[in-house]
Amino acid sequence: MWEERWHPLREEWVIVAAHRQSRPWSGAEVSGRAERPPVFDAACYLCPGNTRVSGRTNDNYAGTFVFDNDHPCVGINAPRELAQPGGIYRNRPATGVARVVCYSPRHDVTLAELDVDGVDALLATWQDQMRELAAHPDVTFVLIFENKGEVVGVSNPHPHCQIYATNFTFKYIETELAAGRRHLAETGRILFQDILAAERQHRRRIIFEHGTAVAFVPYFARYAYETYVAPLRSVPAIADLDAHERRDLAVVLRDTVIRFDNLWKMPFPYVMVLHQAPVQGDTSGFHFHIEFHPPLRRPNLLKYLAGPEIGGGNFLSDTWPDDKAAELRAAGGPHYSSLPS
Ligand SMILES: [Zn+2]
Ligand SMILES: [Zn+2]
């Protein structure tokens, strides 16, 4: 079976070729069953009280802990005056603030193993960071993301996410913003609300719904277990959620990452990203949501980005989103690590 599915947020086609799962596999295997890390690691630059490479010492923090990245990829000291490259080429100054957010003092407790209060406290920290960074004169956009697992390049197992607050907006957000604005002008409706309506009517890709928040594998998923977690109300950014909505989102976010880990009873790698509107300018038509891009297609089997994706620019998916959502629906309940083995 081959078909193309339109991704309305990214404005691109996703090629679905779902028979490919059964072909013999000769790709790399990823080992998921590593030893559980210790509760505290004296050599970890994120654990409480430890000294980082910059010479600064972490607080003896009890909840979340935020600090400026010692090796920032964007910085406020970036050059403002650039030499012009000439000809067809263009450049512009890239400035911003890069931060790290530790989820808790525990070196070993992942997002999926925090309780609801812990996840809610993390969301509140993100809200505080958004408000603070939005007031920064250099910042027009804030990207909050977590890379989880060695296969997505995480060098330190201490659960944490990163914040890039920049003077530019990342490309996927610009595309979503333009698509949402055009949809609003053409139909008078919010694009993401139309996606939510389609998913809630179809039901079979909904993973979990709680109060004012929902998780689903979208019709146009590019990765096998691609999952969106979103509030039902359209707001430009997480800071715009009230305490009740934030709590519901915490419940659904926690539930989602528990299902990921329960799926194969192993820590499930992913890239998690908050898609928020820029903190300046027209944000009409935008709907804040969290996207998960998990790189595994099967236990220990990595989805390679190759000819179609890297060479051609369109994702080739070999799974049906309805099937993957059903797997995640069946993986609910307590985190597997909390159950007697
Ligand atoms: Zn640590
Ligand atoms: Zn998005």
mmCIF file of N, CA and C in Angstrom, residues 225-307:
data_model
loop_
_atom_site.group_PDB
_atom_site.id
_atom_site.type_symbol
_atom_site.label_atom_id
_atom_site.label_comp_id
_atom_site.label_asym_id
_atom_site.label_seq_id
_atom_site.Cartn_x
_atom_site.Cartn_y
_atom_site.Cartn_z
ATOM 1 N N TYR A 225 6.085 6.484 15.772
ATOM 2 C CA TYR A 225 5.388 6.784 17.027
ATOM 3 C C TYR A 225 5.296 8.294 17.271
ATOM 4 N N GLU A 226 5.298 9.064 16.198
ATOM 5 C CA GLU A 226 5.166 10.525 16.317
ATOM 6 C C GLU A 226 3.874 10.848 17.068
ATOM 7 N N THR A 227 3.987 11.671 18.100
ATOM 8 C CA THR A 227 2.833 11.959 18.953
ATOM 9 C C THR A 227 2.754 13.451 19.259
ATOM 10 N N TYR A 228 1.536 13.980 19.201
ATOM 11 C CA TYR A 228 1.301 15.367 19.569
ATOM 12 C C TYR A 228 0.542 15.406 20.890
ATOM 13 N N VAL A 229 0.969 16.270 21.780
ATOM 14 C CA VAL A 229 0.284 16.510 23.052
ATOM 15 C C VAL A 229 -0.116 17.974 23.053
ATOM 16 N N ALA A 230 -1.399 18.248 23.278
ATOM 17 C CA ALA A 230 -1.860 19.634 23.107
ATOM 18 C C ALA A 230 -3.003 19.975 24.044
ATOM 19 N N PRO A 231 -3.080 21.253 24.416
ATOM 20 C CA PRO A 231 -4.295 21.715 25.086
ATOM 21 C C PRO A 231 -5.411 21.827 24.046
ATOM 22 N N LEU A 232 -6.664 21.743 24.506
ATOM 23 C CA LEU A 232 -7.776 21.854 23.554
ATOM 24 C C LEU A 232 -8.005 23.317 23.158
ATOM 25 N N ARG A 233 -7.647 24.253 24.043
ATOM 26 C CA ARG A 233 -7.849 25.670 23.754
ATOM 27 C C ARG A 233 -6.651 26.205 22.971
ATOM 28 N N SER A 234 -6.921 27.041 21.984
ATOM 29 C CA SER A 234 -5.840 27.633 21.183
ATOM 30 C C SER A 234 -5.196 28.783 21.938
ATOM 31 N N VAL A 235 -3.926 28.575 22.298
ATOM 32 C CA VAL A 235 -3.130 29.645 22.903
ATOM 33 C C VAL A 235 -1.789 29.675 22.168
ATOM 34 N N PRO A 236 -1.150 30.859 22.072
ATOM 35 C CA PRO A 236 0.116 30.922 21.332
ATOM 36 C C PRO A 236 1.272 30.217 22.028
ATOM 37 N N ALA A 237 1.257 30.177 23.374
ATOM 38 C CA ALA A 237 2.424 29.627 24.084
ATOM 39 C C ALA A 237 1.996 29.040 25.415
ATOM 40 N N ILE A 238 2.881 28.248 26.011
ATOM 41 C CA ILE A 238 2.549 27.556 27.258
ATOM 42 C C ILE A 238 2.246 28.537 28.383
ATOM 43 N N ALA A 239 2.868 29.718 28.327
ATOM 44 C CA ALA A 239 2.643 30.710 29.380
ATOM 45 C C ALA A 239 1.187 31.175 29.414
ATOM 46 N N ASP A 240 0.448 30.957 28.340
ATOM 47 C CA ASP A 240 -0.945 31.414 28.265
ATOM 48 C C ASP A 240 -1.939 30.412 28.851
ATOM 49 N N LEU A 241 -1.475 29.237 29.260
ATOM 50 C CA LEU A 241 -2.378 28.271 29.898
ATOM 51 C C LEU A 241 -2.628 28.677 31.342
ATOM 52 N N ASP A 242 -3.869 28.489 31.829
ATOM 53 C CA ASP A 242 -4.116 28.729 33.253
ATOM 54 C C ASP A 242 -3.690 27.477 34.042
ATOM 55 N N ALA A 243 -3.738 27.587 35.363
ATOM 56 C CA ALA A 243 -3.212 26.517 36.219
ATOM 57 C C ALA A 243 -3.963 25.206 36.005
ATOM 58 N N HIS A 244 -5.259 25.295 35.747
ATOM 59 C CA HIS A 244 -6.068 24.091 35.527
ATOM 60 C C HIS A 244 -5.668 23.399 34.213
ATOM 61 N N GLU A 245 -5.519 24.212 33.168
ATOM 62 C CA GLU A 245 -5.108 23.651 31.862
ATOM 63 C C GLU A 245 -3.695 23.074 31.925
ATOM 64 N N ARG A 246 -2.838 23.748 32.678
ATOM 65 C CA ARG A 246 -1.459 23.274 32.804
ATOM 66 C C ARG A 246 -1.426 21.910 33.493
ATOM 67 N N ARG A 247 -2.271 21.763 34.511
ATOM 68 C CA ARG A 247 -2.356 20.485 35.241
ATOM 69 C C ARG A 247 -2.843 19.366 34.303
ATOM 70 N N ASP A 248 -3.870 19.651 33.515
ATOM 71 C CA ASP A 248 -4.370 18.645 32.564
ATOM 72 C C ASP A 248 -3.285 18.263 31.556
ATOM 73 N N LEU A 249 -2.549 19.270 31.086
ATOM 74 C CA LEU A 249 -1.471 19.008 30.130
ATOM 75 C C LEU A 249 -0.385 18.151 30.781
ATOM 76 N N ALA A 250 -0.091 18.433 32.059
ATOM 77 C CA ALA A 250 0.905 17.635 32.789
ATOM 78 C C ALA A 250 0.468 16.175 32.871
ATOM 79 N N VAL A 251 -0.812 15.952 33.135
ATOM 80 C CA VAL A 251 -1.337 14.580 33.236
ATOM 81 C C VAL A 251 -1.167 13.855 31.903
ATOM 82 N N VAL A 252 -1.514 14.524 30.804
ATOM 83 C CA VAL A 252 -1.461 13.875 29.480
ATOM 84 C C VAL A 252 -0.016 13.704 29.014
ATOM 85 N N LEU A 253 0.834 14.700 29.293
ATOM 86 C CA LEU A 253 2.249 14.595 28.912
ATOM 87 C C LEU A 253 2.910 13.424 29.641
ATOM 88 N N ARG A 254 2.655 13.335 30.942
ATOM 89 C CA ARG A 254 3.233 12.246 31.741
ATOM 90 C C ARG A 254 2.720 10.897 31.251
ATOM 91 N N ASP A 255 1.435 10.822 30.998
ATOM 92 C CA ASP A 255 0.840 9.581 30.496
ATOM 93 C C ASP A 255 1.490 9.150 29.176
ATOM 94 N N THR A 256 1.761 10.115 28.317
ATOM 95 C CA THR A 256 2.336 9.819 26.997
ATOM 96 C C THR A 256 3.727 9.206 27.129
ATOM 97 N N VAL A 257 4.579 9.819 27.945
ATOM 98 C CA VAL A 257 5.958 9.306 28.055
ATOM 99 C C VAL A 257 6.005 7.985 28.825
ATOM 100 N N ILE A 258 5.036 7.757 29.723
ATOM 101 C CA ILE A 258 4.939 6.436 30.379
ATOM 102 C C ILE A 258 4.609 5.371 29.334
ATOM 103 N N ARG A 259 3.648 5.673 28.447
ATOM 104 C CA ARG A 259 3.275 4.702 27.400
ATOM 105 C C ARG A 259 4.471 4.390 26.492
ATOM 106 N N PHE A 260 5.252 5.437 26.154
ATOM 107 C CA PHE A 260 6.447 5.211 25.332
ATOM 108 C C PHE A 260 7.358 4.171 25.997
ATOM 109 N N ASP A 261 7.663 4.385 27.295
ATOM 110 C CA ASP A 261 8.574 3.465 28.000
ATOM 111 C C ASP A 261 7.951 2.078 28.155
ATOM 112 N N ASN A 262 6.641 2.038 28.412
ATOM 113 C CA ASN A 262 5.967 0.751 28.621
ATOM 114 C C ASN A 262 5.896 -0.083 27.346
ATOM 115 N N LEU A 263 5.933 0.590 26.198
ATOM 116 C CA LEU A 263 5.736 -0.083 24.918
ATOM 117 C C LEU A 263 6.656 -1.293 24.777
ATOM 118 N N TRP A 264 7.948 -1.089 25.038
ATOM 119 C CA TRP A 264 8.921 -2.180 24.901
ATOM 120 C C TRP A 264 9.667 -2.412 26.213
ATOM 121 N N LYS A 265 9.115 -1.849 27.306
ATOM 122 C CA LYS A 265 9.735 -1.967 28.630
ATOM 123 C C LYS A 265 11.208 -1.579 28.584
ATOM 124 N N MET A 266 11.446 -0.411 28.009
ATOM 125 C CA MET A 266 12.806 0.145 27.942
ATOM 126 C C MET A 266 12.677 1.666 27.838
ATOM 127 N N PRO A 267 13.729 2.396 28.266
ATOM 128 C CA PRO A 267 13.690 3.853 28.091
ATOM 129 C C PRO A 267 13.554 4.170 26.601
ATOM 130 N N PHE A 268 12.548 4.938 26.263
ATOM 131 C CA PHE A 268 12.161 5.169 24.868
ATOM 132 C C PHE A 268 12.766 6.497 24.404
ATOM 133 N N PRO A 269 13.680 6.477 23.432
ATOM 134 C CA PRO A 269 14.306 7.738 23.014
ATOM 135 C C PRO A 269 13.368 8.604 22.186
ATOM 136 N N TYR A 270 13.545 9.893 22.299
ATOM 137 C CA TYR A 270 12.721 10.813 21.500
ATOM 138 C C TYR A 270 13.372 12.183 21.441
ATOM 139 N N VAL A 271 12.902 12.988 20.492
ATOM 140 C CA VAL A 271 13.090 14.434 20.538
ATOM 141 C C VAL A 271 11.723 15.019 20.851
ATOM 142 N N MET A 272 11.631 15.718 21.972
ATOM 143 C CA MET A 272 10.390 16.402 22.341
ATOM 144 C C MET A 272 10.597 17.896 22.112
ATOM 145 N N VAL A 273 9.626 18.542 21.484
ATOM 146 C CA VAL A 273 9.778 19.981 21.241
ATOM 147 C C VAL A 273 8.461 20.695 21.470
ATOM 148 N N LEU A 274 8.537 21.831 22.153
ATOM 149 C CA LEU A 274 7.362 22.684 22.315
ATOM 150 C C LEU A 274 7.275 23.587 21.101
ATOM 151 N N HIS A 275 6.148 23.523 20.394
ATOM 152 C CA HIS A 275 5.924 24.442 19.281
ATOM 153 C C HIS A 275 5.089 25.606 19.779
ATOM 154 N N GLN A 276 5.741 26.726 19.951
ATOM 155 C CA GLN A 276 5.105 27.931 20.452
ATOM 156 C C GLN A 276 5.286 29.040 19.425
ATOM 157 N N ALA A 277 4.324 29.961 19.408
ATOM 158 C CA ALA A 277 4.430 31.097 18.503
ATOM 159 C C ALA A 277 5.585 31.993 18.954
ATOM 160 N N PRO A 278 6.147 32.781 18.031
ATOM 161 C CA PRO A 278 7.146 33.772 18.447
ATOM 162 C C PRO A 278 6.573 34.684 19.532
ATOM 163 N N VAL A 279 7.461 35.255 20.346
ATOM 164 C CA VAL A 279 6.993 36.098 21.449
ATOM 165 C C VAL A 279 6.702 37.528 20.991
ATOM 166 N N GLN A 280 6.954 37.819 19.709
ATOM 167 C CA GLN A 280 6.629 39.127 19.144
ATOM 168 C C GLN A 280 5.880 38.926 17.834
ATOM 169 N N GLY A 281 5.123 39.936 17.453
ATOM 170 C CA GLY A 281 4.473 39.916 16.146
ATOM 171 C C GLY A 281 3.111 39.234 16.176
ATOM 172 N N ASP A 282 2.552 39.071 14.984
ATOM 173 C CA ASP A 282 1.212 38.510 14.817
ATOM 174 C C ASP A 282 1.254 37.001 15.015
ATOM 175 N N THR A 283 0.542 36.500 16.034
ATOM 176 C CA THR A 283 0.534 35.062 16.303
ATOM 177 C C THR A 283 -0.848 34.454 16.037
ATOM 178 N N SER A 284 -1.706 35.194 15.332
ATOM 179 C CA SER A 284 -3.068 34.698 15.105
ATOM 180 C C SER A 284 -3.023 33.402 14.293
ATOM 181 N N GLY A 285 -3.909 32.486 14.648
ATOM 182 C CA GLY A 285 -3.984 31.204 13.948
ATOM 183 C C GLY A 285 -3.063 30.143 14.516
ATOM 184 N N PHE A 286 -2.219 30.494 15.488
ATOM 185 C CA PHE A 286 -1.271 29.521 16.040
ATOM 186 C C PHE A 286 -1.886 28.824 17.251
ATOM 187 N N HIS A 287 -1.521 27.571 17.441
ATOM 188 C CA HIS A 287 -2.028 26.760 18.563
ATOM 189 C C HIS A 287 -0.841 26.021 19.179
ATOM 190 N N PHE A 288 -0.470 26.414 20.391
ATOM 191 C CA PHE A 288 0.657 25.777 21.087
ATOM 192 C C PHE A 288 0.439 24.263 21.205
ATOM 193 N N HIS A 289 1.495 23.482 20.927
ATOM 194 C CA HIS A 289 1.434 22.035 21.111
ATOM 195 C C HIS A 289 2.843 21.494 21.338
ATOM 196 N N ILE A 290 2.899 20.272 21.832
ATOM 197 C CA ILE A 290 4.182 19.594 22.059
ATOM 198 C C ILE A 290 4.266 18.440 21.069
ATOM 199 N N GLU A 291 5.402 18.335 20.362
ATOM 200 C CA GLU A 291 5.586 17.245 19.394
ATOM 201 C C GLU A 291 6.672 16.288 19.880
ATOM 202 N N PHE A 292 6.409 15.003 19.719
ATOM 203 C CA PHE A 292 7.422 13.977 19.980
ATOM 204 C C PHE A 292 7.833 13.355 18.662
ATOM 205 N N HIS A 293 9.135 13.290 18.431
ATOM 206 C CA HIS A 293 9.676 12.636 17.242
ATOM 207 C C HIS A 293 10.575 11.491 17.704
ATOM 208 N N PRO A 294 10.021 10.295 17.880
ATOM 209 C CA PRO A 294 10.822 9.162 18.350
ATOM 210 C C PRO A 294 11.548 8.483 17.183
ATOM 211 N N PRO A 295 12.852 8.243 17.320
ATOM 212 C CA PRO A 295 13.606 7.714 16.188
ATOM 213 C C PRO A 295 13.484 6.198 15.995
ATOM 214 N N LEU A 296 12.904 5.473 16.971
ATOM 215 C CA LEU A 296 12.843 4.015 16.824
ATOM 216 C C LEU A 296 11.572 3.592 16.091
ATOM 217 N N ARG A 297 11.714 2.583 15.228
ATOM 218 C CA ARG A 297 10.570 2.022 14.511
ATOM 219 C C ARG A 297 10.122 0.735 15.167
ATOM 220 N N ARG A 298 11.062 0.018 15.727
ATOM 221 C CA ARG A 298 10.801 -1.221 16.448
ATOM 222 C C ARG A 298 11.800 -1.237 17.584
ATOM 223 N N PRO A 299 11.652 -2.156 18.582
ATOM 224 C CA PRO A 299 12.627 -2.166 19.666
ATOM 225 C C PRO A 299 14.026 -2.289 19.073
ATOM 226 N N ASN A 300 14.893 -1.398 19.432
ATOM 227 C CA ASN A 300 16.300 -1.454 19.019
ATOM 228 C C ASN A 300 16.537 -1.172 17.538
ATOM 229 N N LEU A 301 15.512 -0.786 16.798
ATOM 230 C CA LEU A 301 15.720 -0.503 15.377
ATOM 231 C C LEU A 301 15.438 0.963 15.074
ATOM 232 N N LEU A 302 16.478 1.610 14.569
ATOM 233 C CA LEU A 302 16.432 3.034 14.317
ATOM 234 C C LEU A 302 15.834 3.333 12.951
ATOM 235 N N LYS A 303 15.010 4.374 12.895
ATOM 236 C CA LYS A 303 14.565 4.894 11.599
ATOM 237 C C LYS A 303 15.710 5.718 11.019
ATOM 238 N N TYR A 304 16.253 5.242 9.893
ATOM 239 C CA TYR A 304 17.309 6.007 9.238
ATOM 240 C C TYR A 304 16.698 7.063 8.347
ATOM 241 N N LEU A 305 17.231 8.263 8.420
ATOM 242 C CA LEU A 305 16.880 9.268 7.434
ATOM 243 C C LEU A 305 17.855 9.076 6.289
ATOM 244 N N ALA A 306 17.319 8.825 5.109
ATOM 245 C CA ALA A 306 18.205 8.468 3.993
ATOM 246 C C ALA A 306 17.732 9.150 2.708
ATOM 247 N N GLY A 307 17.765 8.421 1.617
ATOM 248 C CA GLY A 307 17.475 9.011 0.304
ATOM 249 C C GLY A 307 16.219 9.858 0.262
#
